[in-house]
Amino acid sequence: MHNKARILSTAQNASHLKGRIEANQDQQTDLNHWIFSLLSVQEGWKVLELCCGTGAQTTYLAEKVGPKGHIWALDISVEALEHIDKTLGKQYLNRITTMEVDLDNFSGQLARRGFVEPCFDLIFCSYGLYYCSNIQETLAEIERWLRPNGKIAIVGPFGPNNEPLYDILHKNGVVISEYVMHTSKTFMTFDVVPWASEKFEHVSIHPLVNPVVWESAETLMKYWKNSTFYDETKLDSVRFHAEKHFRQAGRFVNEKWVMLLVAEHKRRLR
């Protein structure tokens, strides 16, 4: 049975994250190229990255801010942060500081480390903000840490995200929890967009439909096993029907629906 604690444990586990990333390598559009072709990051900026994971976007940010800028990359997973530290190129060693921080307590932990709000030019979060306990409180804290003319960029799934995969799982009796459905489909449009529209002068929304082609049942199964909606009791049934699909069609096309929201210039209190 799905429960939030197990879901969060899977989501924040570095090895499961690595498995999901590997299974999605054959995306039609490179996610990082897409994000940073739309998100302007200036040299010298001080950037707070929440839920940095294994650093998929961290080095991109470090390259953009240059030697005079800095990235504070926060995540709850020590394993993920160690991966970043071990794989950093020499040119980024002085630009990135990794910090083991719980998303629900990031504000207090920053304050205890001597940070004084507001101090960041950009606060960035890709795939992870929805794991906080109280989204409105977390968004309010994010706003407080942002400088008046700063920028917030949030990347997350929306709409019919993963629908082809969900369909085959549903047909085999896999029950996907309401929590997972919210975080993978409605979180951005129901929680993030209304908040940003109220709090910022300028909000831009960039959607992307990114097909992922899986050439084998093994790859499909790998993604599912590392996901937050894996159900071992349905393993044999899903594998049987996945292999049947590949014998007939030769490939499986899943669709990742992605939204990049960029909010700039905090509204002044009246």
PDB file of C-alpha atoms in Angstrom:
ATOM      1  CA  MET A   1       0.000   0.000   0.000  1.00  0.00           C
ATOM      2  CA  HIS A   2       1.243   3.481  -0.823  1.00  0.00           C
ATOM      3  CA  ASN A   3       1.993   5.856   2.036  1.00  0.00           C
ATOM      4  CA  LYS A   4       3.624   9.266   2.078  1.00  0.00           C
ATOM      5  CA  ALA A   5       6.604   8.244   4.216  1.00  0.00           C
ATOM      6  CA  ARG A   6       7.565   5.439   1.829  1.00  0.00           C
ATOM      7  CA  ILE A   7       7.008   7.688  -1.179  1.00  0.00           C
ATOM      8  CA  LEU A   8       9.284  10.380   0.259  1.00  0.00           C
ATOM      9  CA  SER A   9      11.933   7.819   1.146  1.00  0.00           C
ATOM     10  CA  THR A  10      11.970   6.553  -2.436  1.00  0.00           C
ATOM     11  CA  ALA A  11      11.918  10.049  -3.924  1.00  0.00           C
ATOM     12  CA  GLN A  12      14.854  11.234  -1.798  1.00  0.00           C
ATOM     13  CA  ASN A  13      16.970   8.107  -2.236  1.00  0.00           C
ATOM     14  CA  ALA A  14      19.933   8.904  -4.483  1.00  0.00           C
ATOM     15  CA  SER A  15      20.118   5.445  -6.065  1.00  0.00           C
ATOM     16  CA  HIS A  16      16.423   5.518  -6.987  1.00  0.00           C
ATOM     17  CA  LEU A  17      16.888   9.006  -8.435  1.00  0.00           C
ATOM     18  CA  LYS A  18      19.854   7.774 -10.471  1.00  0.00           C
ATOM     19  CA  GLY A  19      17.725   4.899 -11.786  1.00  0.00           C
ATOM     20  CA  ARG A  20      14.936   7.242 -12.892  1.00  0.00           C
ATOM     21  CA  ILE A  21      17.401   9.569 -14.587  1.00  0.00           C
ATOM     22  CA  GLU A  22      19.076   6.703 -16.439  1.00  0.00           C
ATOM     23  CA  ALA A  23      15.715   5.373 -17.640  1.00  0.00           C
ATOM     24  CA  ASN A  24      14.826   8.819 -18.997  1.00  0.00           C
ATOM     25  CA  GLN A  25      18.076   9.425 -20.879  1.00  0.00           C
ATOM     26  CA  ASP A  26      16.374   8.978 -24.240  1.00  0.00           C
ATOM     27  CA  GLN A  27      14.212  12.071 -23.908  1.00  0.00           C
ATOM     28  CA  GLN A  28      13.571  13.890 -27.164  1.00  0.00           C
ATOM     29  CA  THR A  29      14.571  17.216 -25.594  1.00  0.00           C
ATOM     30  CA  ASP A  30      17.543  17.649 -23.277  1.00  0.00           C
ATOM     31  CA  LEU A  31      15.958  19.045 -20.115  1.00  0.00           C
ATOM     32  CA  ASN A  32      18.939  21.124 -19.011  1.00  0.00           C
ATOM     33  CA  HIS A  33      19.395  22.695 -22.436  1.00  0.00           C
ATOM     34  CA  TRP A  34      15.691  23.577 -22.457  1.00  0.00           C
ATOM     35  CA  ILE A  35      15.710  25.059 -18.943  1.00  0.00           C
ATOM     36  CA  PHE A  36      18.773  27.222 -19.429  1.00  0.00           C
ATOM     37  CA  SER A  37      17.772  28.396 -22.880  1.00  0.00           C
ATOM     38  CA  LEU A  38      14.754  29.994 -21.165  1.00  0.00           C
ATOM     39  CA  LEU A  39      16.179  30.935 -17.765  1.00  0.00           C
ATOM     40  CA  SER A  40      18.539  33.903 -17.755  1.00  0.00           C
ATOM     41  CA  VAL A  41      21.192  33.614 -15.032  1.00  0.00           C
ATOM     42  CA  GLN A  42      23.688  36.443 -14.629  1.00  0.00           C
ATOM     43  CA  GLU A  43      27.352  36.352 -13.710  1.00  0.00           C
ATOM     44  CA  GLY A  44      28.046  37.108 -10.078  1.00  0.00           C
ATOM     45  CA  TRP A  45      24.650  35.944  -8.825  1.00  0.00           C
ATOM     46  CA  LYS A  46      24.177  34.248  -5.484  1.00  0.00           C
ATOM     47  CA  VAL A  47      21.945  31.230  -6.096  1.00  0.00           C
ATOM     48  CA  LEU A  48      20.078  28.955  -3.704  1.00  0.00           C
ATOM     49  CA  GLU A  49      19.249  25.589  -5.241  1.00  0.00           C
ATOM     50  CA  LEU A  50      16.679  23.542  -3.335  1.00  0.00           C
ATOM     51  CA  CYS A  51      16.353  19.773  -3.796  1.00  0.00           C
ATOM     52  CA  CYS A  52      19.528  19.668  -5.880  1.00  0.00           C
ATOM     53  CA  GLY A  53      19.642  15.857  -5.890  1.00  0.00           C
ATOM     54  CA  THR A  54      22.743  14.512  -7.624  1.00  0.00           C
ATOM     55  CA  GLY A  55      23.435  17.876  -9.249  1.00  0.00           C
ATOM     56  CA  ALA A  56      21.782  17.579 -12.657  1.00  0.00           C
ATOM     57  CA  GLN A  57      21.406  21.371 -12.844  1.00  0.00           C
ATOM     58  CA  THR A  58      23.985  22.464 -10.255  1.00  0.00           C
ATOM     59  CA  THR A  59      27.007  22.667 -12.537  1.00  0.00           C
ATOM     60  CA  TYR A  60      24.944  24.433 -15.203  1.00  0.00           C
ATOM     61  CA  LEU A  61      24.097  27.098 -12.639  1.00  0.00           C
ATOM     62  CA  ALA A  62      27.735  27.329 -11.543  1.00  0.00           C
ATOM     63  CA  GLU A  63      28.850  27.848 -15.118  1.00  0.00           C
ATOM     64  CA  LYS A  64      26.306  30.647 -15.574  1.00  0.00           C
ATOM     65  CA  VAL A  65      27.224  32.614 -12.420  1.00  0.00           C
ATOM     66  CA  GLY A  66      30.929  32.479 -13.180  1.00  0.00           C
ATOM     67  CA  PRO A  67      33.839  32.752 -10.730  1.00  0.00           C
ATOM     68  CA  LYS A  68      32.313  35.723  -8.881  1.00  0.00           C
ATOM     69  CA  GLY A  69      28.987  33.992  -8.262  1.00  0.00           C
ATOM     70  CA  HIS A  70      28.128  31.115  -5.954  1.00  0.00           C
ATOM     71  CA  ILE A  71      25.674  28.234  -5.682  1.00  0.00           C
ATOM     72  CA  TRP A  72      24.427  26.860  -2.367  1.00  0.00           C
ATOM     73  CA  ALA A  73      23.058  23.436  -3.290  1.00  0.00           C
ATOM     74  CA  LEU A  74      20.717  21.961  -0.665  1.00  0.00           C
ATOM     75  CA  ASP A  75      19.367  18.434  -0.380  1.00  0.00           C
ATOM     76  CA  ILE A  76      18.317  16.004   2.332  1.00  0.00           C
ATOM     77  CA  SER A  77      20.302  13.106   0.824  1.00  0.00           C
ATOM     78  CA  VAL A  78      23.920  12.856   1.990  1.00  0.00           C
ATOM     79  CA  GLU A  79      24.578  10.299  -0.741  1.00  0.00           C
ATOM     80  CA  ALA A  80      23.371  12.712  -3.432  1.00  0.00           C
ATOM     81  CA  LEU A  81      25.498  15.568  -2.073  1.00  0.00           C
ATOM     82  CA  GLU A  82      28.565  13.336  -1.889  1.00  0.00           C
ATOM     83  CA  HIS A  83      28.021  12.497  -5.555  1.00  0.00           C
ATOM     84  CA  ILE A  84      28.118  16.212  -6.420  1.00  0.00           C
ATOM     85  CA  ASP A  85      31.257  16.809  -4.365  1.00  0.00           C
ATOM     86  CA  LYS A  86      33.051  13.834  -5.940  1.00  0.00           C
ATOM     87  CA  THR A  87      32.167  14.699  -9.540  1.00  0.00           C
ATOM     88  CA  LEU A  88      32.687  18.477  -9.479  1.00  0.00           C
ATOM     89  CA  GLY A  89      35.068  19.805 -12.077  1.00  0.00           C
ATOM     90  CA  LYS A  90      38.003  21.768 -10.666  1.00  0.00           C
ATOM     91  CA  GLN A  91      36.654  24.996 -12.141  1.00  0.00           C
ATOM     92  CA  TYR A  92      33.533  24.701  -9.965  1.00  0.00           C
ATOM     93  CA  LEU A  93      35.109  23.800  -6.613  1.00  0.00           C
ATOM     94  CA  ASN A  94      34.981  27.377  -5.332  1.00  0.00           C
ATOM     95  CA  ARG A  95      31.559  28.112  -6.813  1.00  0.00           C
ATOM     96  CA  ILE A  96      29.427  25.390  -5.215  1.00  0.00           C
ATOM     97  CA  THR A  97      28.714  24.671  -1.563  1.00  0.00           C
ATOM     98  CA  THR A  98      26.621  21.584  -0.831  1.00  0.00           C
ATOM     99  CA  MET A  99      24.528  21.508   2.331  1.00  0.00           C
ATOM    100  CA  GLU A 100      22.558  18.669   3.922  1.00  0.00           C
ATOM    101  CA  VAL A 101      19.274  20.411   4.621  1.00  0.00           C
ATOM    102  CA  ASP A 102      15.695  19.219   5.100  1.00  0.00           C
ATOM    103  CA  LEU A 103      13.383  21.153   2.780  1.00  0.00           C
ATOM    104  CA  ASP A 104      10.886  21.692   5.605  1.00  0.00           C
ATOM    105  CA  ASN A 105      13.560  23.363   7.754  1.00  0.00           C
ATOM    106  CA  PHE A 106      15.757  25.026   5.157  1.00  0.00           C
ATOM    107  CA  SER A 107      15.006  28.565   6.338  1.00  0.00           C
ATOM    108  CA  GLY A 108      16.019  27.959   9.938  1.00  0.00           C
ATOM    109  CA  GLN A 109      19.107  26.039   8.918  1.00  0.00           C
ATOM    110  CA  LEU A 110      20.238  28.843   6.619  1.00  0.00           C
ATOM    111  CA  ALA A 111      19.790  31.337   9.459  1.00  0.00           C
ATOM    112  CA  ARG A 112      21.827  29.144  11.825  1.00  0.00           C
ATOM    113  CA  ARG A 113      24.630  29.133   9.246  1.00  0.00           C
ATOM    114  CA  GLY A 114      24.751  32.919   9.265  1.00  0.00           C
ATOM    115  CA  PHE A 115      22.658  33.767   6.203  1.00  0.00           C
ATOM    116  CA  VAL A 116      20.531  36.896   6.526  1.00  0.00           C
ATOM    117  CA  GLU A 117      17.372  37.249   4.435  1.00  0.00           C
ATOM    118  CA  PRO A 118      16.934  38.446   1.743  1.00  0.00           C
ATOM    119  CA  CYS A 119      20.247  37.450   0.157  1.00  0.00           C
ATOM    120  CA  PHE A 120      19.712  35.409  -3.020  1.00  0.00           C
ATOM    121  CA  ASP A 121      19.447  36.655  -6.604  1.00  0.00           C
ATOM    122  CA  LEU A 122      17.942  33.371  -7.800  1.00  0.00           C
ATOM    123  CA  ILE A 123      16.201  30.541  -5.985  1.00  0.00           C
ATOM    124  CA  PHE A 124      15.983  27.461  -8.175  1.00  0.00           C
ATOM    125  CA  CYS A 125      14.216  24.143  -7.661  1.00  0.00           C
ATOM    126  CA  SER A 126      13.754  21.387 -10.215  1.00  0.00           C
ATOM    127  CA  TYR A 127      11.609  18.347  -9.406  1.00  0.00           C
ATOM    128  CA  GLY A 128      11.398  18.271  -5.616  1.00  0.00           C
ATOM    129  CA  LEU A 129       9.529  21.234  -4.191  1.00  0.00           C
ATOM    130  CA  TYR A 130       6.339  19.155  -3.958  1.00  0.00           C
ATOM    131  CA  TYR A 131       7.928  16.943  -1.294  1.00  0.00           C
ATOM    132  CA  CYS A 132       7.672  19.601   1.423  1.00  0.00           C
ATOM    133  CA  SER A 133       5.081  19.134   4.176  1.00  0.00           C
ATOM    134  CA  ASN A 134       3.361  22.503   3.719  1.00  0.00           C
ATOM    135  CA  ILE A 135       3.772  24.069   0.292  1.00  0.00           C
ATOM    136  CA  GLN A 136       2.355  27.477   1.209  1.00  0.00           C
ATOM    137  CA  GLU A 137       4.731  27.853   4.165  1.00  0.00           C
ATOM    138  CA  THR A 138       7.687  26.748   2.055  1.00  0.00           C
ATOM    139  CA  LEU A 139       6.810  29.138  -0.766  1.00  0.00           C
ATOM    140  CA  ALA A 140       6.490  31.994   1.741  1.00  0.00           C
ATOM    141  CA  GLU A 141       9.956  31.190   3.098  1.00  0.00           C
ATOM    142  CA  ILE A 142      11.385  31.078  -0.419  1.00  0.00           C
ATOM    143  CA  GLU A 143       9.955  34.527  -1.097  1.00  0.00           C
ATOM    144  CA  ARG A 144      11.537  35.949   2.063  1.00  0.00           C
ATOM    145  CA  TRP A 145      15.018  34.775   1.081  1.00  0.00           C
ATOM    146  CA  LEU A 146      14.794  36.354  -2.364  1.00  0.00           C
ATOM    147  CA  ARG A 147      16.111  39.849  -3.013  1.00  0.00           C
ATOM    148  CA  PRO A 148      13.456  42.384  -4.171  1.00  0.00           C
ATOM    149  CA  ASN A 149      14.484  42.192  -7.834  1.00  0.00           C
ATOM    150  CA  GLY A 150      15.452  38.552  -7.654  1.00  0.00           C
ATOM    151  CA  LYS A 151      14.104  35.616  -9.578  1.00  0.00           C
ATOM    152  CA  ILE A 152      12.527  32.287  -8.670  1.00  0.00           C
ATOM    153  CA  ALA A 153      12.555  29.350 -11.081  1.00  0.00           C
ATOM    154  CA  ILE A 154      10.569  26.185 -10.376  1.00  0.00           C
ATOM    155  CA  VAL A 155      10.521  23.135 -12.644  1.00  0.00           C
ATOM    156  CA  GLY A 156       7.960  20.378 -12.221  1.00  0.00           C
ATOM    157  CA  PRO A 157       5.551  18.002 -13.947  1.00  0.00           C
ATOM    158  CA  PHE A 158       2.001  18.914 -14.879  1.00  0.00           C
ATOM    159  CA  GLY A 159      -1.071  17.837 -16.838  1.00  0.00           C
ATOM    160  CA  PRO A 160      -1.039  14.432 -18.557  1.00  0.00           C
ATOM    161  CA  ASN A 161       2.478  13.714 -17.316  1.00  0.00           C
ATOM    162  CA  ASN A 162       3.382   9.990 -17.453  1.00  0.00           C
ATOM    163  CA  GLU A 163      -0.095   9.186 -18.789  1.00  0.00           C
ATOM    164  CA  PRO A 164       0.988   6.362 -21.159  1.00  0.00           C
ATOM    165  CA  LEU A 165       2.860   4.669 -18.307  1.00  0.00           C
ATOM    166  CA  TYR A 166       0.069   5.228 -15.789  1.00  0.00           C
ATOM    167  CA  ASP A 167      -2.368   3.685 -18.257  1.00  0.00           C
ATOM    168  CA  ILE A 168      -0.499   0.389 -18.556  1.00  0.00           C
ATOM    169  CA  LEU A 169      -0.012   0.267 -14.774  1.00  0.00           C
ATOM    170  CA  HIS A 170      -3.685   0.954 -14.053  1.00  0.00           C
ATOM    171  CA  LYS A 171      -4.685  -1.837 -16.438  1.00  0.00           C
ATOM    172  CA  ASN A 172      -2.584  -4.214 -14.351  1.00  0.00           C
ATOM    173  CA  GLY A 173      -4.141  -3.214 -11.054  1.00  0.00           C
ATOM    174  CA  VAL A 174      -1.484  -0.784  -9.835  1.00  0.00           C
ATOM    175  CA  VAL A 175      -3.070   1.832  -7.573  1.00  0.00           C
ATOM    176  CA  ILE A 176      -1.301   5.178  -7.756  1.00  0.00           C
ATOM    177  CA  SER A 177      -1.915   7.260  -4.649  1.00  0.00           C
ATOM    178  CA  GLU A 178      -3.648  10.638  -4.720  1.00  0.00           C
ATOM    179  CA  TYR A 179      -0.468  12.171  -3.327  1.00  0.00           C
ATOM    180  CA  VAL A 180       1.617  10.890  -6.241  1.00  0.00           C
ATOM    181  CA  MET A 181      -1.026  11.967  -8.737  1.00  0.00           C
ATOM    182  CA  HIS A 182      -1.042  15.467  -7.248  1.00  0.00           C
ATOM    183  CA  THR A 183       2.737  15.848  -7.220  1.00  0.00           C
ATOM    184  CA  SER A 184       3.075  14.540 -10.778  1.00  0.00           C
ATOM    185  CA  LYS A 185       0.078  16.272 -12.383  1.00  0.00           C
ATOM    186  CA  THR A 186      -1.543  19.183 -10.530  1.00  0.00           C
ATOM    187  CA  PHE A 187       1.039  20.596  -8.099  1.00  0.00           C
ATOM    188  CA  MET A 188       2.415  23.200 -10.493  1.00  0.00           C
ATOM    189  CA  THR A 189      -0.953  24.473 -11.723  1.00  0.00           C
ATOM    190  CA  PHE A 190      -2.848  24.285  -8.419  1.00  0.00           C
ATOM    191  CA  ASP A 191      -0.158  25.423  -5.969  1.00  0.00           C
ATOM    192  CA  VAL A 192       2.765  27.176  -7.653  1.00  0.00           C
ATOM    193  CA  VAL A 193       1.134  29.212 -10.440  1.00  0.00           C
ATOM    194  CA  PRO A 194      -1.520  30.935  -8.242  1.00  0.00           C
ATOM    195  CA  TRP A 195       1.080  31.772  -5.590  1.00  0.00           C
ATOM    196  CA  ALA A 196       3.546  33.238  -8.096  1.00  0.00           C
ATOM    197  CA  SER A 197       0.831  35.250  -9.838  1.00  0.00           C
ATOM    198  CA  GLU A 198      -0.147  36.842  -6.531  1.00  0.00           C
ATOM    199  CA  LYS A 199       3.339  37.551  -5.196  1.00  0.00           C
ATOM    200  CA  PHE A 200       5.322  38.659  -8.265  1.00  0.00           C
ATOM    201  CA  GLU A 201       5.051  41.403 -10.873  1.00  0.00           C
ATOM    202  CA  HIS A 202       6.144  39.210 -13.756  1.00  0.00           C
ATOM    203  CA  VAL A 203       5.513  35.493 -14.188  1.00  0.00           C
ATOM    204  CA  SER A 204       6.384  33.469 -17.273  1.00  0.00           C
ATOM    205  CA  ILE A 205       5.272  29.878 -17.806  1.00  0.00           C
ATOM    206  CA  HIS A 206       7.032  27.595 -20.256  1.00  0.00           C
ATOM    207  CA  PRO A 207       5.503  24.163 -21.018  1.00  0.00           C
ATOM    208  CA  LEU A 208       7.256  21.230 -22.636  1.00  0.00           C
ATOM    209  CA  VAL A 209       5.938  17.878 -23.805  1.00  0.00           C
ATOM    210  CA  ASN A 210       8.989  15.646 -23.839  1.00  0.00           C
ATOM    211  CA  PRO A 211       8.533  12.127 -25.250  1.00  0.00           C
ATOM    212  CA  VAL A 212      10.752   9.439 -23.760  1.00  0.00           C
ATOM    213  CA  VAL A 213      11.259   6.395 -25.970  1.00  0.00           C
ATOM    214  CA  TRP A 214      11.931   3.121 -24.184  1.00  0.00           C
ATOM    215  CA  GLU A 215      13.327   0.460 -26.483  1.00  0.00           C
ATOM    216  CA  SER A 216      12.898  -2.476 -24.113  1.00  0.00           C
ATOM    217  CA  ALA A 217      10.597  -3.761 -21.405  1.00  0.00           C
ATOM    218  CA  GLU A 218      13.632  -3.810 -19.125  1.00  0.00           C
ATOM    219  CA  THR A 219      13.977  -0.014 -19.335  1.00  0.00           C
ATOM    220  CA  LEU A 220      10.284   0.531 -18.616  1.00  0.00           C
ATOM    221  CA  MET A 221      10.495  -1.798 -15.639  1.00  0.00           C
ATOM    222  CA  LYS A 222      13.642  -0.051 -14.373  1.00  0.00           C
ATOM    223  CA  TYR A 223      11.908   3.317 -14.339  1.00  0.00           C
ATOM    224  CA  TRP A 224       8.840   1.915 -12.574  1.00  0.00           C
ATOM    225  CA  LYS A 225      10.897   0.038  -9.953  1.00  0.00           C
ATOM    226  CA  ASN A 226      12.721   3.262  -9.056  1.00  0.00           C
ATOM    227  CA  SER A 227       9.568   5.377  -9.031  1.00  0.00           C
ATOM    228  CA  THR A 228       7.407   6.530  -6.126  1.00  0.00           C
ATOM    229  CA  PHE A 229       4.531   4.383  -7.386  1.00  0.00           C
ATOM    230  CA  TYR A 230       6.194   0.963  -7.609  1.00  0.00           C
ATOM    231  CA  ASP A 231       4.094  -1.947  -6.340  1.00  0.00           C
ATOM    232  CA  GLU A 232       6.018  -5.209  -6.039  1.00  0.00           C
ATOM    233  CA  THR A 233       2.813  -7.249  -5.783  1.00  0.00           C
ATOM    234  CA  LYS A 234       1.992  -6.323  -9.403  1.00  0.00           C
ATOM    235  CA  LEU A 235       5.492  -6.996 -10.742  1.00  0.00           C
ATOM    236  CA  ASP A 236       4.782 -10.196 -12.684  1.00  0.00           C
ATOM    237  CA  SER A 237       1.591  -8.859 -14.250  1.00  0.00           C
ATOM    238  CA  VAL A 238       3.164  -5.581 -15.364  1.00  0.00           C
ATOM    239  CA  ARG A 239       6.262  -7.333 -16.714  1.00  0.00           C
ATOM    240  CA  PHE A 240       4.136  -9.798 -18.695  1.00  0.00           C
ATOM    241  CA  HIS A 241       2.089  -7.049 -20.358  1.00  0.00           C
ATOM    242  CA  ALA A 242       5.125  -4.814 -20.896  1.00  0.00           C
ATOM    243  CA  GLU A 243       6.955  -7.600 -22.714  1.00  0.00           C
ATOM    244  CA  LYS A 244       3.820  -8.291 -24.754  1.00  0.00           C
ATOM    245  CA  HIS A 245       3.650  -4.614 -25.731  1.00  0.00           C
ATOM    246  CA  PHE A 246       7.276  -4.604 -26.907  1.00  0.00           C
ATOM    247  CA  ARG A 247       6.821  -7.783 -28.941  1.00  0.00           C
ATOM    248  CA  GLN A 248       3.945  -6.102 -30.762  1.00  0.00           C
ATOM    249  CA  ALA A 249       5.110  -2.479 -30.990  1.00  0.00           C
ATOM    250  CA  GLY A 250       8.868  -2.683 -30.521  1.00  0.00           C
ATOM    251  CA  ARG A 251       8.988   0.431 -28.348  1.00  0.00           C
ATOM    252  CA  PHE A 252       7.070   2.357 -25.695  1.00  0.00           C
ATOM    253  CA  VAL A 253       6.670   6.123 -25.775  1.00  0.00           C
ATOM    254  CA  ASN A 254       6.044   7.762 -22.428  1.00  0.00           C
ATOM    255  CA  GLU A 255       5.382  11.501 -22.200  1.00  0.00           C
ATOM    256  CA  LYS A 256       6.957  13.824 -19.654  1.00  0.00           C
ATOM    257  CA  TRP A 257       4.939  17.040 -19.377  1.00  0.00           C
ATOM    258  CA  VAL A 258       7.192  19.674 -17.847  1.00  0.00           C
ATOM    259  CA  MET A 259       6.570  23.248 -16.708  1.00  0.00           C
ATOM    260  CA  LEU A 260       9.213  25.878 -16.035  1.00  0.00           C
ATOM    261  CA  LEU A 261       7.825  28.796 -14.048  1.00  0.00           C
ATOM    262  CA  VAL A 262       9.957  31.916 -13.695  1.00  0.00           C
ATOM    263  CA  ALA A 263       8.769  34.647 -11.310  1.00  0.00           C
ATOM    264  CA  GLU A 264      10.513  38.022 -11.035  1.00  0.00           C
ATOM    265  CA  HIS A 265      10.217  41.252  -9.038  1.00  0.00           C
ATOM    266  CA  LYS A 266       8.337  40.765  -5.786  1.00  0.00           C
ATOM    267  CA  ARG A 267       5.175  42.817  -5.470  1.00  0.00           C
ATOM    268  CA  ARG A 268       5.424  45.642  -2.969  1.00  0.00           C
ATOM    269  CA  LEU A 269       3.095  45.565  -0.002  1.00  0.00           C
ATOM    270  CA  ARG A 270       0.376  48.190  -0.275  1.00  0.00           C
TER     271      ARG A 270
END
